[in-house]
Short mmCIF file of C-alpha atoms in Angstrom, two decimals:
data_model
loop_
_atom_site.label_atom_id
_atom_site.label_comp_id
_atom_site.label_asym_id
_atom_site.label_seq_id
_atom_site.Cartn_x
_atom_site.Cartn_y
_atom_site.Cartn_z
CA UNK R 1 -82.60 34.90 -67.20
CA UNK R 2 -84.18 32.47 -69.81
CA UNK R 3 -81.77 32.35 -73.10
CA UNK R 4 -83.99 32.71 -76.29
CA UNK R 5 -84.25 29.65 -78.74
CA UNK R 6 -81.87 28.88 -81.59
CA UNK R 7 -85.25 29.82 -83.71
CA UNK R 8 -85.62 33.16 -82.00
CA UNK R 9 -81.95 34.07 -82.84
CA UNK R 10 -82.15 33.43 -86.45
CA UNK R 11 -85.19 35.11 -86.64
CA UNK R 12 -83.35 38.34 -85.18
CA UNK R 13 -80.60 37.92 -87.34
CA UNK R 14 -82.38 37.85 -90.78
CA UNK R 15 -84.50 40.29 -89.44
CA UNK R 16 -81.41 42.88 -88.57
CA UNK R 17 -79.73 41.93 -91.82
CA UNK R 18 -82.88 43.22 -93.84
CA UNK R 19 -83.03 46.26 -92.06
CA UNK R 20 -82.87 49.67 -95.01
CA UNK R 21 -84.42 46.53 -97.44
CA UNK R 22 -87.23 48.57 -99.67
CA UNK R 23 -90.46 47.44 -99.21
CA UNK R 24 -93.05 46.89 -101.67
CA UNK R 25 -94.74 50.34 -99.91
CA UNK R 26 -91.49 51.97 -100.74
CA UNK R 27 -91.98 51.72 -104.15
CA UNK R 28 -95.03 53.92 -105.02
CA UNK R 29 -95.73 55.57 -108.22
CA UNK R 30 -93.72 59.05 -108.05
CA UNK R 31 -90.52 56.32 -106.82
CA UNK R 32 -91.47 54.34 -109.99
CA UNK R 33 -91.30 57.52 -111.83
CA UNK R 34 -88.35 58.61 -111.01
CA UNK R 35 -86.64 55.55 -111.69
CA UNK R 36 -87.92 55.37 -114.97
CA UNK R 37 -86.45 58.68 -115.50
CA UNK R 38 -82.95 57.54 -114.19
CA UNK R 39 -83.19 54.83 -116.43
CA UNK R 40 -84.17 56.94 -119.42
CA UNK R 41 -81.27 59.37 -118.40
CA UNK R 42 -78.69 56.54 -118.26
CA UNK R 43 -79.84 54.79 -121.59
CA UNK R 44 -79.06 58.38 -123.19
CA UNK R 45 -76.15 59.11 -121.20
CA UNK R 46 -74.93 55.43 -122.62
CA UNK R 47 -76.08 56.24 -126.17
CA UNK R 48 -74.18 59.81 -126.21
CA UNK R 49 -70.92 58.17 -124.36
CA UNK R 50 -71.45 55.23 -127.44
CA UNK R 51 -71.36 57.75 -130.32
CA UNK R 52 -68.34 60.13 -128.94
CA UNK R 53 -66.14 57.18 -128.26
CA UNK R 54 -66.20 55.25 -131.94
CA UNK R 55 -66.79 58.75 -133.87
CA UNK R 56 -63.13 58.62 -135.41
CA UNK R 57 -63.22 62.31 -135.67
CA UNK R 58 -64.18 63.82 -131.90
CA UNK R 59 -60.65 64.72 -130.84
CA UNK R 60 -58.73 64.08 -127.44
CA UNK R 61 -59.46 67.42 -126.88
CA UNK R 62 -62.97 67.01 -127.19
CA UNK R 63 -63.32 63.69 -125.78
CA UNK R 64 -62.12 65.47 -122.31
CA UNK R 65 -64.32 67.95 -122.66
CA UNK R 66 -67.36 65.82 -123.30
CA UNK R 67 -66.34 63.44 -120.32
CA UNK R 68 -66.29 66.55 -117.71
CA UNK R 69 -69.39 68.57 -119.35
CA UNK R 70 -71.40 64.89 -118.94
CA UNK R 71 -71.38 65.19 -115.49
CA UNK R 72 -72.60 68.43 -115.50
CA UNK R 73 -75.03 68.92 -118.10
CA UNK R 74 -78.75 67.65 -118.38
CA UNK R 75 -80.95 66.49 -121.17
CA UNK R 76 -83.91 68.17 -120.14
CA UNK R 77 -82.25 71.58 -119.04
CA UNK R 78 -79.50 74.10 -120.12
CA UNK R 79 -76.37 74.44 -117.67
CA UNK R 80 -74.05 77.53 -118.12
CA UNK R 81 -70.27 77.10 -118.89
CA UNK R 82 -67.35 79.10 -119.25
CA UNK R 83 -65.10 78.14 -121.45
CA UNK R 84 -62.38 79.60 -118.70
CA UNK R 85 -63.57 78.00 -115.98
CA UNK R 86 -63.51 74.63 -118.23
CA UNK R 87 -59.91 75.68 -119.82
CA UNK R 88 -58.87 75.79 -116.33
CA UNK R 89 -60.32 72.50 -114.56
CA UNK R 90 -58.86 70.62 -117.56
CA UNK R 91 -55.57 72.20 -117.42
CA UNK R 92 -55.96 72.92 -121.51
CA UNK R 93 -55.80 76.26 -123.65
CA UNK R 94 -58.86 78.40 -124.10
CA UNK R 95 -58.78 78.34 -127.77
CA UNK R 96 -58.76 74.33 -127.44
CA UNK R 97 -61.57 73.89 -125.44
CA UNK R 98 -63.26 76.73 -128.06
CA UNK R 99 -62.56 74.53 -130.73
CA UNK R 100 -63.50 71.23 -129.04
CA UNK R 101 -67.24 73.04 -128.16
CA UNK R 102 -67.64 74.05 -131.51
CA UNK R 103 -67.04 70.02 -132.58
CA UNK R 104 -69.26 68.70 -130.33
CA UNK R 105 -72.07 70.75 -131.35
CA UNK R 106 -71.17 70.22 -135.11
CA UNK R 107 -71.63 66.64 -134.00
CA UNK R 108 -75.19 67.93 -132.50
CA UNK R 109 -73.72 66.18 -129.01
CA UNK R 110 -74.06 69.58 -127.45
CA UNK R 111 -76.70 71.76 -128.34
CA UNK R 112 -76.19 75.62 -127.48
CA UNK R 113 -79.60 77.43 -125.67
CA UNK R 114 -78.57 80.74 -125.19
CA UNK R 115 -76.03 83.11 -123.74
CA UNK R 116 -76.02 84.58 -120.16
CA UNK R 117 -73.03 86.97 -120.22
CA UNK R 118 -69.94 85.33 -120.37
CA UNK R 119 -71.69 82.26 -119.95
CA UNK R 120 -73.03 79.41 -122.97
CA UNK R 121 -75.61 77.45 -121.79
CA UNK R 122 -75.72 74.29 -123.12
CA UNK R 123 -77.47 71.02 -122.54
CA UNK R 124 -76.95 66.97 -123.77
CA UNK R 125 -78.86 66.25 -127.02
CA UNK R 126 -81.47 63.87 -125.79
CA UNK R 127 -82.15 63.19 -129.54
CA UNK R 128 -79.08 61.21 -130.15
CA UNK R 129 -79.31 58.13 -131.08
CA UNK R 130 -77.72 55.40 -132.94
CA UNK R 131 -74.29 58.40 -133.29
CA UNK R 132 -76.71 60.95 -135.18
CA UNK R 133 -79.27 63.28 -133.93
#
């Protein structure tokens, strides 16, 4: 059995290390678009994250509940929350959370769609920026 070249080897090798590389083909318009979007998202998700952290008057309170509705909520779409469900996965009071909601939409970080039962909707403001919508 013949043993390949030294040239052959390193040939395989770079070619199994570049194996799940993107190609240029890979990277078509709708991908394009879709990264652009990410990267939209995450410049606004930086912005909003900016303002909330040097405003001197966003609370602890409200500074935990900013951090866990920013994984959850969109710019571009509403997301319902209840304020129970939220008192609950952050281990505060009701009334709390109530009152950190209300100052994160005074600060127009949250803005409130609509109502479904129990349930506010809310979404990111995707005008923020700069600290003020």
């Amino acid at each position: 059995m013949a043993e390949p070249d030294a040239g052959t080897q390193i040939s395989s090798r770079r070619t199994a290390g570049l194996q799940g590389t993107p190609t240029l083909s890979d990277y078509r318009s709708s991908n394009l678009t879709t990264l652009r979007t990410e990267a939209t998202m995450l410049h606004h998700h930086d912005v909003i994250s900016r303002a909330v952290s040097t405003d001197r008057e966003i609370t602890l309170e409200a500074l935990r509940v900013f951090t866990y509705l920013s994984r959850r909520l969109h710019f571009d779409r509403s997301v319902p929350v209840l304020q129970s469900e939220l008192a609950d996965a952050l281990g505060m009071q009701r009334p709390n959370v109530n009152r950190a909601i209300k100052l994160l939409e005074t600060k127009q970080i949250l803005l409130r769609e609509s109502k479904l039962g129990r349930a506010i909707t809310f979404r990111l403001n995707p005008g923020l920026e700069g600290g003020r919508a």
